[in-house]
């Protein structure tokens, strides 16, 4: 076996061990009553409605957004508590109590430890939640405004209430945005985003 082949083999083994450790840590978190924290990634499965199945990121303010359940505070809670709360919130949408399963998909600290390529320029982090094409933690250039962010986050799903978009900063709603009005030149689209801002696109109501 050549020296280059040995190096590739060792690299492959190291990668497998790293991935296995991340999966094991997530399972241990579920089993040991881990308290959810900002930056964790949760996996939600609803047996009766596959359209609700998704991965959600816990925002800096400790909340997640789920269709038909709204915004839920999960920081400091166990997976079991979040699962029970989510089941209760979704129950009114089903004839019988739905089977809801919540698990830790990825821990915040594990993502932070993974090596990343150095950024060529400074970035800010904006958290996007709810009915958008690319929910989660998105890094953008400083100076990015709301209208530009709408493009970065991949547009909206068919469930999106685009007239009731929220911009949160420091846990408080600092602006309520109407995408239709902004697209026509209305106010709000040029507002500059800051590091740690959260954009929430709620689910639209019936006949909205």
XYZ file of C-alpha atoms in Angstrom:
208
model
C 0.000 0.000 0.000
C 1.446 3.382 -0.999
C 1.967 6.293 1.407
C -0.774 8.349 -0.320
C -3.230 5.456 -0.001
C -2.457 5.168 3.726
C -3.062 8.907 4.181
C -6.428 8.720 2.417
C -7.418 5.691 4.498
C -6.561 7.475 7.742
C -8.466 10.576 6.622
C -11.531 8.447 5.819
C -11.387 6.757 9.236
C -11.108 10.151 10.950
C -14.129 11.465 9.045
C -16.194 8.394 9.964
C -15.268 8.764 13.636
C -16.215 12.465 13.598
C -19.637 11.746 12.069
C -20.239 8.835 14.422
C -19.406 11.007 17.439
C -21.917 13.638 16.323
C -24.694 11.063 15.918
C -23.829 9.429 19.256
C -23.864 12.783 21.039
C -27.305 13.566 19.641
C -28.687 10.186 20.777
C -27.121 10.644 24.212
C -28.774 14.050 24.434
C -32.178 12.452 23.840
C -31.521 9.678 26.344
C -30.123 11.747 29.200
C -32.764 14.460 29.481
C -30.657 17.037 27.656
C -31.940 20.601 27.919
C -32.348 22.180 24.499
C -30.297 25.295 23.796
C -30.125 27.965 21.109
C -28.377 26.686 17.995
C -29.542 23.082 18.394
C -31.242 21.493 15.413
C -34.418 19.497 16.098
C -36.108 16.919 13.889
C -39.910 16.855 13.953
C -41.938 13.957 12.535
C -45.748 13.796 12.460
C -46.972 10.319 11.555
C -50.365 11.517 10.318
C -49.103 14.378 8.104
C -45.742 14.064 6.347
C -45.934 17.685 5.155
C -45.189 18.747 8.744
C -41.982 16.701 8.913
C -38.993 19.027 9.057
C -35.729 20.035 10.677
C -35.896 23.260 12.678
C -33.159 25.401 14.171
C -33.567 26.807 17.678
C -33.205 30.576 17.261
C -31.079 32.748 19.586
C -34.219 33.635 21.560
C -34.826 29.913 22.214
C -37.844 29.492 19.968
C -38.818 27.387 16.961
C -41.571 27.895 14.398
C -43.746 24.999 13.214
C -46.694 25.126 10.752
C -50.106 24.739 12.437
C -48.425 25.081 15.852
C -46.914 28.557 15.616
C -43.873 29.770 17.525
C -42.859 27.681 20.535
C -40.297 28.403 23.246
C -38.072 25.328 23.683
C -34.846 26.540 25.306
C -34.107 24.804 28.600
C -36.714 22.098 27.955
C -36.238 18.383 27.382
C -37.120 16.680 24.105
C -40.019 14.941 25.853
C -41.470 18.258 27.047
C -41.232 19.818 23.590
C -42.823 16.728 22.046
C -45.767 16.867 24.471
C -46.234 20.605 23.921
C -46.131 20.229 20.147
C -48.591 17.322 20.239
C -51.015 19.438 22.260
C -50.739 22.369 19.870
C -51.282 20.224 16.780
C -54.141 18.146 18.226
C -56.878 20.564 17.127
C -55.899 19.984 13.482
C -56.540 16.220 13.604
C -59.529 13.994 14.309
C -57.427 12.013 16.797
C -54.365 12.965 18.804
C -51.447 12.945 16.340
C -48.301 10.901 16.844
C -45.550 13.505 17.078
C -41.879 12.624 17.466
C -39.146 15.127 18.321
C -35.439 14.330 18.417
C -32.114 16.147 18.542
C -30.751 16.127 15.005
C -27.613 18.124 15.734
C -26.159 19.793 18.804
C -25.072 23.415 18.668
C -21.646 22.729 20.142
C -20.965 19.959 17.622
C -21.530 22.305 14.687
C -19.206 24.862 16.259
C -16.384 22.306 16.520
C -16.497 21.272 12.889
C -13.665 22.858 10.894
C -14.804 25.487 8.425
C -12.957 27.283 5.678
C -11.897 30.811 6.642
C -14.377 33.410 5.436
C -12.918 35.666 2.752
C -14.691 38.625 4.314
C -16.671 39.465 7.474
C -20.186 38.058 7.720
C -23.182 38.453 9.996
C -25.519 35.639 11.012
C -29.270 35.955 10.465
C -31.680 33.241 11.642
C -34.657 32.534 9.379
C -37.641 30.615 10.725
C -40.993 29.491 9.383
C -42.380 29.234 5.874
C -39.326 29.937 3.714
C -37.292 27.995 1.194
C -34.084 27.937 3.273
C -34.896 28.102 6.998
C -32.051 28.082 9.475
C -28.837 29.936 10.190
C -27.666 32.007 7.218
C -24.435 33.996 6.940
C -24.605 37.153 4.820
C -22.470 40.218 4.193
C -22.659 43.124 6.642
C -25.021 45.739 5.240
C -27.472 43.194 3.798
C -30.991 44.608 3.889
C -34.370 42.932 4.332
C -35.213 42.779 0.625
C -31.871 41.169 -0.197
C -32.397 38.680 2.622
C -35.716 37.579 1.126
C -33.761 36.404 -1.941
C -31.047 34.693 0.127
C -33.571 32.679 2.149
C -35.025 31.097 -0.984
C -38.453 32.702 -1.163
C -41.586 31.498 0.601
C -43.595 28.278 0.858
C -47.265 28.061 -0.110
C -48.154 28.330 3.598
C -46.372 31.670 4.129
C -48.202 34.674 5.566
C -46.136 37.192 3.611
C -48.041 40.166 5.009
C -47.140 39.330 8.629
C -43.379 38.790 8.532
C -41.579 39.630 11.779
C -38.081 41.009 12.266
C -36.857 40.206 15.776
C -33.842 41.703 17.478
C -32.749 40.877 20.998
C -35.896 38.798 21.585
C -38.278 41.653 20.685
C -40.233 42.278 17.475
C -38.703 45.454 16.053
C -40.564 45.472 12.754
C -43.562 43.891 11.036
C -43.049 43.510 7.313
C -45.391 43.130 4.348
C -43.530 41.487 1.484
C -46.164 42.416 -1.112
C -45.888 46.093 -0.163
C -42.078 45.985 -0.009
C -41.933 44.434 -3.473
C -43.887 47.438 -4.769
C -41.469 49.887 -3.163
C -43.054 50.157 0.278
C -41.195 50.765 3.519
C -39.115 48.159 5.318
C -37.215 46.573 2.467
C -34.148 48.775 2.866
C -33.769 48.176 6.620
C -30.238 46.941 7.328
C -29.974 43.651 9.191
C -27.700 43.126 12.190
C -25.823 40.106 13.467
C -28.200 37.826 15.395
C -31.402 39.183 13.837
C -34.267 36.715 13.442
C -36.772 36.762 10.575
C -39.983 34.821 11.222
C -42.420 34.034 8.413
C -45.565 32.624 10.077
C -48.063 30.260 8.546
C -51.016 32.001 6.935
C -54.437 31.619 8.458
C -57.444 30.113 6.725
C -58.622 32.360 3.842
C -55.723 34.759 4.427
